[in-house]
Amino acid sequence: MSSQTSSPKPRVAVVFGGRSSEHTISVLTAGAVLRAIDREKYDVLPIGITTDGRWALTADDPDRMAIVDRRLPTVAELAESTEGGVVLPVDPTNREMVYSEPGSVPKALGEVDVVFPVLHGPYGEDGTLQGLLELSGVPYVGSGVLASAVGQDKDYMKRVFASFGLPVGPYEVIRPREWEKDPAAARKKIVDFAGEHGWPLFVKPARAGSSMGISKVDDLAGLDEAIEEARAHDPKILVESLLRGREIECGVLEFEDGPRASVPAEIPPVTAHDFYDFEAKYIDSATGIVPAPLTDEQTAEVQELAVAAFEAASCEGLVRADFFLQDNGEFVINEINTLPGFTPISMYPRMWQESGVSYPELIDRLLQAALHRSTGLR
């Protein structure tokens, strides 16, 4: 027996899937992250959350977490059992996860040193999972409860940005009680907004991402259908005017000396789609231009705005900030994503790759930052 001792590798729980409409996108992201984690440096425990909220042990098989023949993967297909569940004790003195199945003795899975949540949308990216991890005392990658919640709710996100002097475009919000109490008045509110800012409008869920539930509405005839489509994802909806210009994205990553911005990217117009929707992003693999063809002054400005947005929302770890460069030369911030996609075609890792941070290095930097950051007030 060897007498050589070595410190154990940090144990990373990659948590993915979830209850939101972005479930399958999260599975794609998890596959890419699992493939990129340095197994010589970290032990990995993949945990998938099914669409009904069950935490399941899953196969550590990134090849099964990919789009095949335009078909998107799910946690249910990867789960090792249809009934067993993983439990994280809500106890900051105990980070040991437990797996149990009906009629069987619970099995200890060992302690987890850090969680890498790659969930998108509600019940994962919105502060709910972050709150659970705070209660459990488990470090995790990415922003805390407040920043995650702000980053998920486009209404409050825009309010925060505006309060910090960041440029936001015109928008209107229809809250659940408004629609339920008086749909006609809510509809008139949107029509009045269109009268002030013009058609077309974009109608979208206030708390969803990956272009889920978004409709471009050219006139009054398509409004009701767009509202119902958005409300299918979120009872709170956001209405935005069309901003004419170029779509520019910029990544922010937290380094030891603070957040830095990547080179920006441009999302070119997609001819086969009305806008950069879900199909364009994930099925037809629309390709962004990295780096974006901007002047040095424009690049510096959008990088400065991206870091300012990161700081305004009190973000940690990482953010992808999305902008419009309007025809008049002014930038407007559209939104931030506190847990942007890490799929092979995702813009965030591509921007950092072009900025000199490779995909595996990006994953390692995020994990190391989380391991060195305490939970609780900070």
Coordinates of C-alpha atoms in Angstrom, one line a residue:
M1 CA 0.0 0.0 0.0
S2 CA 1.4 3.4 -0.9
S3 CA 2.1 5.8 1.9
Q4 CA 1.7 8.8 -0.4
T5 CA -1.1 11.1 0.6
S6 CA -2.8 13.8 -1.5
S7 CA -5.6 16.2 -0.9
P8 CA -8.9 15.0 -2.4
K9 CA -10.1 16.6 -5.6
P10 CA -13.0 19.1 -5.2
R11 CA -16.3 17.4 -5.8
V12 CA -18.5 19.2 -8.3
A13 CA -22.3 18.6 -8.6
V14 CA -23.4 19.7 -12.1
V15 CA -27.1 20.3 -11.7
F16 CA -29.2 20.6 -14.9
G17 CA -32.6 20.2 -16.5
G18 CA -35.2 21.7 -14.3
R19 CA -38.9 22.6 -14.4
S20 CA -38.7 25.6 -16.8
S21 CA -39.5 25.6 -20.5
E22 CA -35.7 25.8 -21.1
H23 CA -35.3 22.3 -19.7
T24 CA -33.8 20.8 -22.8
I25 CA -31.4 23.7 -23.4
S26 CA -30.1 23.1 -19.9
V27 CA -29.4 19.5 -20.8
L28 CA -27.4 20.6 -23.8
T29 CA -25.4 23.0 -21.7
A30 CA -24.7 20.3 -19.1
G31 CA -23.4 18.0 -21.8
A32 CA -20.9 20.6 -22.9
V33 CA -19.9 21.4 -19.3
L34 CA -19.4 17.8 -18.4
R35 CA -17.2 17.3 -21.4
A36 CA -15.1 20.3 -20.5
I37 CA -14.5 19.8 -16.8
D38 CA -10.9 18.6 -16.1
R39 CA -11.4 15.2 -14.5
E40 CA -7.8 15.1 -13.3
K41 CA -8.7 18.1 -11.1
Y42 CA -12.3 17.6 -10.2
D43 CA -14.7 14.7 -9.2
V44 CA -18.0 15.2 -10.9
L45 CA -21.5 14.2 -9.9
P46 CA -24.2 14.9 -12.6
I47 CA -27.6 15.5 -11.1
G48 CA -30.6 16.1 -13.4
I49 CA -33.8 17.8 -12.3
T50 CA -36.8 16.4 -14.2
T51 CA -39.6 18.6 -15.5
D52 CA -41.7 17.7 -12.5
G53 CA -38.9 18.7 -10.1
R54 CA -37.4 15.3 -9.1
W55 CA -33.6 15.4 -8.5
A56 CA -32.3 12.3 -10.3
L57 CA -28.9 10.6 -10.6
T58 CA -28.0 10.6 -14.3
A59 CA -25.5 9.0 -16.6
D60 CA -22.3 10.9 -16.9
D61 CA -22.5 10.7 -20.6
P62 CA -22.2 14.0 -22.5
D63 CA -22.8 12.3 -25.9
R64 CA -26.4 11.6 -24.9
M65 CA -26.9 15.3 -24.0
A66 CA -27.0 16.5 -27.6
I67 CA -29.4 17.3 -30.4
V68 CA -29.9 14.3 -32.6
D69 CA -32.0 14.6 -35.7
R70 CA -33.5 17.9 -34.4
R71 CA -34.6 16.1 -31.2
L72 CA -33.7 17.6 -27.9
P73 CA -32.6 15.5 -24.9
T74 CA -34.3 15.4 -21.5
V75 CA -33.3 14.4 -17.9
A76 CA -36.0 11.7 -17.9
E77 CA -34.0 9.9 -20.7
L78 CA -30.8 10.2 -18.7
A79 CA -32.0 9.3 -15.2
E80 CA -30.8 6.0 -13.7
S81 CA -34.1 5.4 -12.1
T82 CA -37.7 6.5 -12.7
E83 CA -38.4 6.8 -8.9
G84 CA -35.1 7.5 -7.0
G85 CA -34.3 11.0 -5.9
V86 CA -31.3 13.0 -4.6
V87 CA -31.7 15.1 -1.5
L88 CA -29.4 18.0 -0.4
P89 CA -29.7 18.5 3.4
V90 CA -30.7 22.1 4.3
D91 CA -27.9 22.1 6.9
P92 CA -24.8 24.2 6.5
T93 CA -22.8 21.7 8.6
N94 CA -23.6 18.8 6.3
R95 CA -22.9 18.9 2.5
E96 CA -23.5 15.2 2.0
M97 CA -26.0 14.3 -0.7
V98 CA -28.3 11.3 -0.2
Y99 CA -29.9 9.1 -2.8
S100 CA -33.1 7.2 -1.9
E101 CA -35.6 5.0 -3.7
P102 CA -38.9 3.8 -2.4
G103 CA -38.5 0.6 -0.3
S104 CA -34.7 0.9 -0.2
V105 CA -32.2 2.1 2.4
P106 CA -30.9 5.7 1.5
K107 CA -27.5 5.7 0.0
A108 CA -24.9 8.4 0.9
L109 CA -23.4 10.0 -2.2
G110 CA -20.7 11.9 -0.4
E111 CA -20.1 15.5 0.2
V112 CA -20.2 18.1 -2.5
D113 CA -17.7 21.0 -2.5
V114 CA -19.4 23.2 -5.1
V115 CA -22.4 23.2 -7.3
F116 CA -22.3 24.2 -10.9
P117 CA -25.9 25.0 -11.8
V118 CA -26.5 25.0 -15.5
L119 CA -30.3 25.5 -15.2
H120 CA -31.9 28.2 -17.3
G121 CA -35.1 30.0 -16.5
P122 CA -37.4 29.8 -13.5
Y123 CA -36.6 27.3 -10.7
G124 CA -32.9 27.4 -11.3
E125 CA -31.6 30.6 -12.8
D126 CA -34.0 32.9 -10.9
G127 CA -32.5 32.8 -7.4
T128 CA -34.6 29.8 -6.1
L129 CA -31.8 27.2 -6.4
Q130 CA -29.3 29.8 -5.2
G131 CA -31.5 30.3 -2.1
L132 CA -31.5 26.6 -1.4
L133 CA -27.7 26.4 -1.8
E134 CA -27.3 29.4 0.5
L135 CA -29.4 27.6 3.2
S136 CA -27.4 24.5 2.7
G137 CA -24.0 26.3 2.9
V138 CA -22.8 24.9 -0.4
P139 CA -20.8 27.2 -2.7
Y140 CA -22.0 27.5 -6.2
V141 CA -21.0 29.0 -9.6
G142 CA -22.6 32.3 -10.6
S143 CA -24.7 35.1 -9.1
G144 CA -26.4 35.1 -5.7
V145 CA -30.1 35.3 -4.9
L146 CA -30.8 38.9 -5.7
A147 CA -28.8 39.2 -8.9
S148 CA -30.2 35.9 -10.2
A149 CA -33.8 37.1 -9.5
V150 CA -33.1 40.5 -11.1
G151 CA -31.5 38.8 -14.1
Q152 CA -34.5 36.6 -14.6
D153 CA -37.2 39.2 -14.4
K154 CA -36.8 41.5 -17.4
D155 CA -39.2 44.1 -15.8
Y156 CA -37.1 44.6 -12.7
M157 CA -33.9 44.2 -14.6
K158 CA -34.7 47.2 -16.8
R159 CA -35.8 49.2 -13.7
V160 CA -32.4 48.5 -12.1
F161 CA -30.5 49.4 -15.2
A162 CA -32.4 52.6 -15.6
S163 CA -31.8 53.6 -12.0
F164 CA -28.1 53.2 -12.6
G165 CA -28.3 55.4 -15.7
L166 CA -27.9 52.6 -18.3
P167 CA -29.7 53.0 -21.6
V168 CA -32.9 50.9 -21.9
G169 CA -35.4 50.8 -24.7
P170 CA -39.2 51.5 -24.4
Y171 CA -41.2 48.7 -22.8
E172 CA -44.5 48.0 -21.1
V173 CA -45.4 45.3 -18.6
I174 CA -48.7 43.4 -18.2
R175 CA -48.9 41.8 -14.8
P176 CA -50.9 38.7 -14.1
R177 CA -53.6 40.5 -12.1
E178 CA -54.0 43.1 -14.8
W179 CA -54.8 40.5 -17.4
E180 CA -57.0 38.4 -15.1
K181 CA -59.0 41.4 -13.9
D182 CA -59.5 43.2 -17.2
P183 CA -58.1 41.8 -20.4
A184 CA -59.6 44.5 -22.4
A185 CA -57.8 47.2 -20.4
A186 CA -54.6 45.3 -20.5
R187 CA -54.9 45.0 -24.3
K188 CA -55.6 48.7 -24.6
K189 CA -52.5 49.4 -22.6
I190 CA -50.5 47.5 -25.3
V191 CA -52.3 49.2 -28.2
D192 CA -51.6 52.6 -26.6
F193 CA -47.9 51.7 -26.3
A194 CA -47.9 50.7 -30.0
G195 CA -49.6 54.0 -30.8
E196 CA -46.7 55.8 -29.1
H197 CA -43.8 53.7 -30.3
G198 CA -45.2 52.1 -33.5
W199 CA -45.5 48.5 -34.8
P200 CA -44.1 45.9 -34.8
L201 CA -43.9 45.0 -31.2
F202 CA -42.2 42.1 -29.4
V203 CA -44.4 40.3 -26.9
K204 CA -42.4 38.0 -24.5
P205 CA -42.6 36.3 -21.1
A206 CA -41.1 38.5 -18.5
R207 CA -39.2 35.7 -16.8
A208 CA -38.0 33.3 -19.5
G209 CA -35.1 33.0 -21.8
S210 CA -33.7 31.1 -24.9
S211 CA -36.2 33.1 -26.9
M212 CA -39.0 31.0 -25.5
G213 CA -42.5 32.3 -26.1
I214 CA -41.5 35.4 -27.9
S215 CA -43.6 36.7 -30.8
K216 CA -43.0 39.6 -33.2
V217 CA -46.4 41.3 -33.7
D218 CA -46.8 43.4 -36.9
D219 CA -50.3 44.7 -36.2
L220 CA -53.4 44.4 -34.0
A221 CA -54.5 41.1 -35.6
G222 CA -51.7 39.1 -34.2
L223 CA -51.7 40.6 -30.7
D224 CA -54.0 38.1 -28.8
E225 CA -52.2 35.1 -30.1
A226 CA -48.9 36.6 -29.1
I227 CA -50.2 37.3 -25.6
E228 CA -51.4 33.8 -25.1
E229 CA -48.1 32.4 -26.4
A230 CA -46.1 34.5 -23.9
R231 CA -48.5 33.7 -21.0
A232 CA -48.1 30.0 -21.7
H233 CA -44.6 30.5 -20.3
D234 CA -45.2 33.2 -17.8
P235 CA -48.4 35.0 -16.6
K236 CA -46.3 38.2 -16.5
I237 CA -45.5 39.5 -20.0
L238 CA -43.3 42.2 -21.4
V239 CA -43.9 44.3 -24.5
E240 CA -41.0 46.0 -26.3
S241 CA -40.8 48.2 -29.3
L242 CA -38.7 47.3 -32.3
L243 CA -35.2 48.8 -31.9
R244 CA -33.7 49.1 -35.4
G245 CA -30.0 48.3 -35.4
R246 CA -27.5 45.5 -34.8
E247 CA -27.6 42.9 -32.1
I248 CA -24.4 42.9 -30.1
E249 CA -23.4 40.6 -27.2
C250 CA -20.6 40.8 -24.6
G251 CA -19.4 38.4 -22.0
V252 CA -18.4 39.4 -18.5
L253 CA -16.2 37.1 -16.3
E254 CA -15.1 37.8 -12.7
F255 CA -11.3 37.7 -12.3
E256 CA -9.3 38.2 -9.1
D257 CA -9.2 41.9 -9.7
G258 CA -12.8 42.2 -10.6
P259 CA -15.1 41.7 -13.6
R260 CA -13.7 42.0 -17.1
A261 CA -15.5 42.1 -20.5
S262 CA -14.8 39.8 -23.4
V263 CA -14.5 40.8 -27.0
P264 CA -18.1 41.5 -28.2
A265 CA -20.0 39.4 -30.8
E266 CA -22.7 40.3 -33.3
I267 CA -25.8 38.3 -34.1
P268 CA -26.4 38.8 -37.8
P269 CA -29.9 39.0 -39.3
V270 CA -31.3 35.5 -39.8
T271 CA -32.9 35.2 -43.2
A272 CA -34.8 32.0 -42.5
H273 CA -36.4 33.4 -39.3
D274 CA -38.3 36.5 -38.4
F275 CA -35.9 37.2 -35.6
Y276 CA -33.3 35.3 -33.5
D277 CA -35.8 32.8 -32.1
F278 CA -35.4 29.4 -30.5
E279 CA -35.2 27.5 -33.8
A280 CA -32.5 29.9 -35.1
K281 CA -30.5 29.6 -31.9
Y282 CA -30.6 25.9 -31.2
I283 CA -31.9 23.9 -34.1
D284 CA -30.6 25.7 -37.1
S285 CA -27.4 26.8 -35.4
A286 CA -27.4 30.5 -36.3
T287 CA -23.8 31.7 -36.2
G288 CA -22.7 34.9 -34.5
I289 CA -19.7 36.9 -35.6
V290 CA -16.8 36.9 -33.1
P291 CA -15.4 39.4 -32.7
A292 CA -18.1 41.8 -33.8
P293 CA -17.0 44.2 -36.6
L294 CA -17.1 47.4 -34.4
T295 CA -14.8 50.4 -34.2
D296 CA -12.4 50.4 -31.3
E297 CA -14.5 53.1 -29.7
Q298 CA -17.7 51.1 -30.0
T299 CA -16.0 48.0 -28.6
A300 CA -14.7 49.9 -25.6
E301 CA -18.2 51.4 -25.0
V302 CA -20.1 48.1 -25.1
Q303 CA -17.5 46.5 -22.9
E304 CA -17.9 49.3 -20.4
L305 CA -21.7 49.0 -20.5
A306 CA -21.5 45.2 -20.0
V307 CA -19.4 45.5 -16.9
A308 CA -21.6 48.4 -15.6
A309 CA -24.7 46.1 -16.0
F310 CA -22.8 43.3 -14.1
E311 CA -22.1 45.7 -11.3
A312 CA -25.6 47.3 -11.3
A313 CA -27.3 44.0 -10.7
S314 CA -24.7 42.9 -8.1
C315 CA -23.7 39.9 -10.3
E316 CA -21.0 37.4 -9.5
G317 CA -19.1 34.9 -11.7
L318 CA -20.4 35.4 -15.1
V319 CA -22.9 37.3 -17.3
R320 CA -23.8 37.6 -20.9
A321 CA -25.0 41.1 -21.7
D322 CA -27.1 41.7 -24.8
F323 CA -27.3 45.1 -26.6
F324 CA -28.8 46.8 -29.6
L325 CA -26.5 49.2 -31.5
Q326 CA -29.1 51.5 -32.9
D327 CA -28.9 53.1 -36.3
N328 CA -28.1 56.4 -34.6
G329 CA -24.9 54.9 -33.1
E330 CA -26.2 54.6 -29.6
F331 CA -26.2 51.3 -27.6
V332 CA -29.3 50.1 -25.7
I333 CA -29.0 47.2 -23.2
N334 CA -31.7 44.6 -23.9
E335 CA -31.0 42.1 -21.1
I336 CA -28.4 40.1 -19.1
N337 CA -28.2 36.4 -18.6
T338 CA -26.7 35.3 -15.3
L339 CA -26.4 31.7 -16.4
P340 CA -25.8 31.9 -20.2
G341 CA -25.8 28.9 -22.4
F342 CA -22.6 26.8 -22.6
T343 CA -23.7 24.7 -25.6
P344 CA -21.0 24.2 -28.3
I345 CA -22.6 27.0 -30.3
S346 CA -23.3 29.4 -27.4
M347 CA -21.9 32.9 -27.7
Y348 CA -20.6 33.3 -24.2
P349 CA -17.8 30.6 -24.4
R350 CA -17.1 31.6 -28.0
M351 CA -16.5 35.3 -27.0
W352 CA -14.1 34.2 -24.2
Q353 CA -12.3 31.8 -26.5
E354 CA -11.6 34.7 -28.8
S355 CA -10.6 36.7 -25.7
G356 CA -7.9 34.2 -24.8
V357 CA -9.8 32.1 -22.3
S358 CA -10.4 28.5 -23.5
Y359 CA -13.5 26.6 -22.8
P360 CA -11.9 24.3 -20.2
E361 CA -10.1 27.3 -18.6
L362 CA -13.4 29.2 -18.4
I363 CA -15.1 26.3 -16.6
D364 CA -12.1 26.0 -14.2
R365 CA -12.0 29.7 -13.5
L366 CA -15.7 29.7 -12.6
L367 CA -15.4 26.7 -10.3
Q368 CA -12.3 28.1 -8.6
A369 CA -14.0 31.4 -8.0
A370 CA -17.0 29.6 -6.5
L371 CA -14.8 27.5 -4.2
H372 CA -13.1 30.6 -2.9
R373 CA -16.3 32.5 -2.3
S374 CA -18.3 32.1 0.9
T375 CA -22.0 31.6 1.0
G376 CA -24.2 34.0 3.0
L377 CA -23.9 37.8 3.1
R378 CA -20.9 39.0 1.2

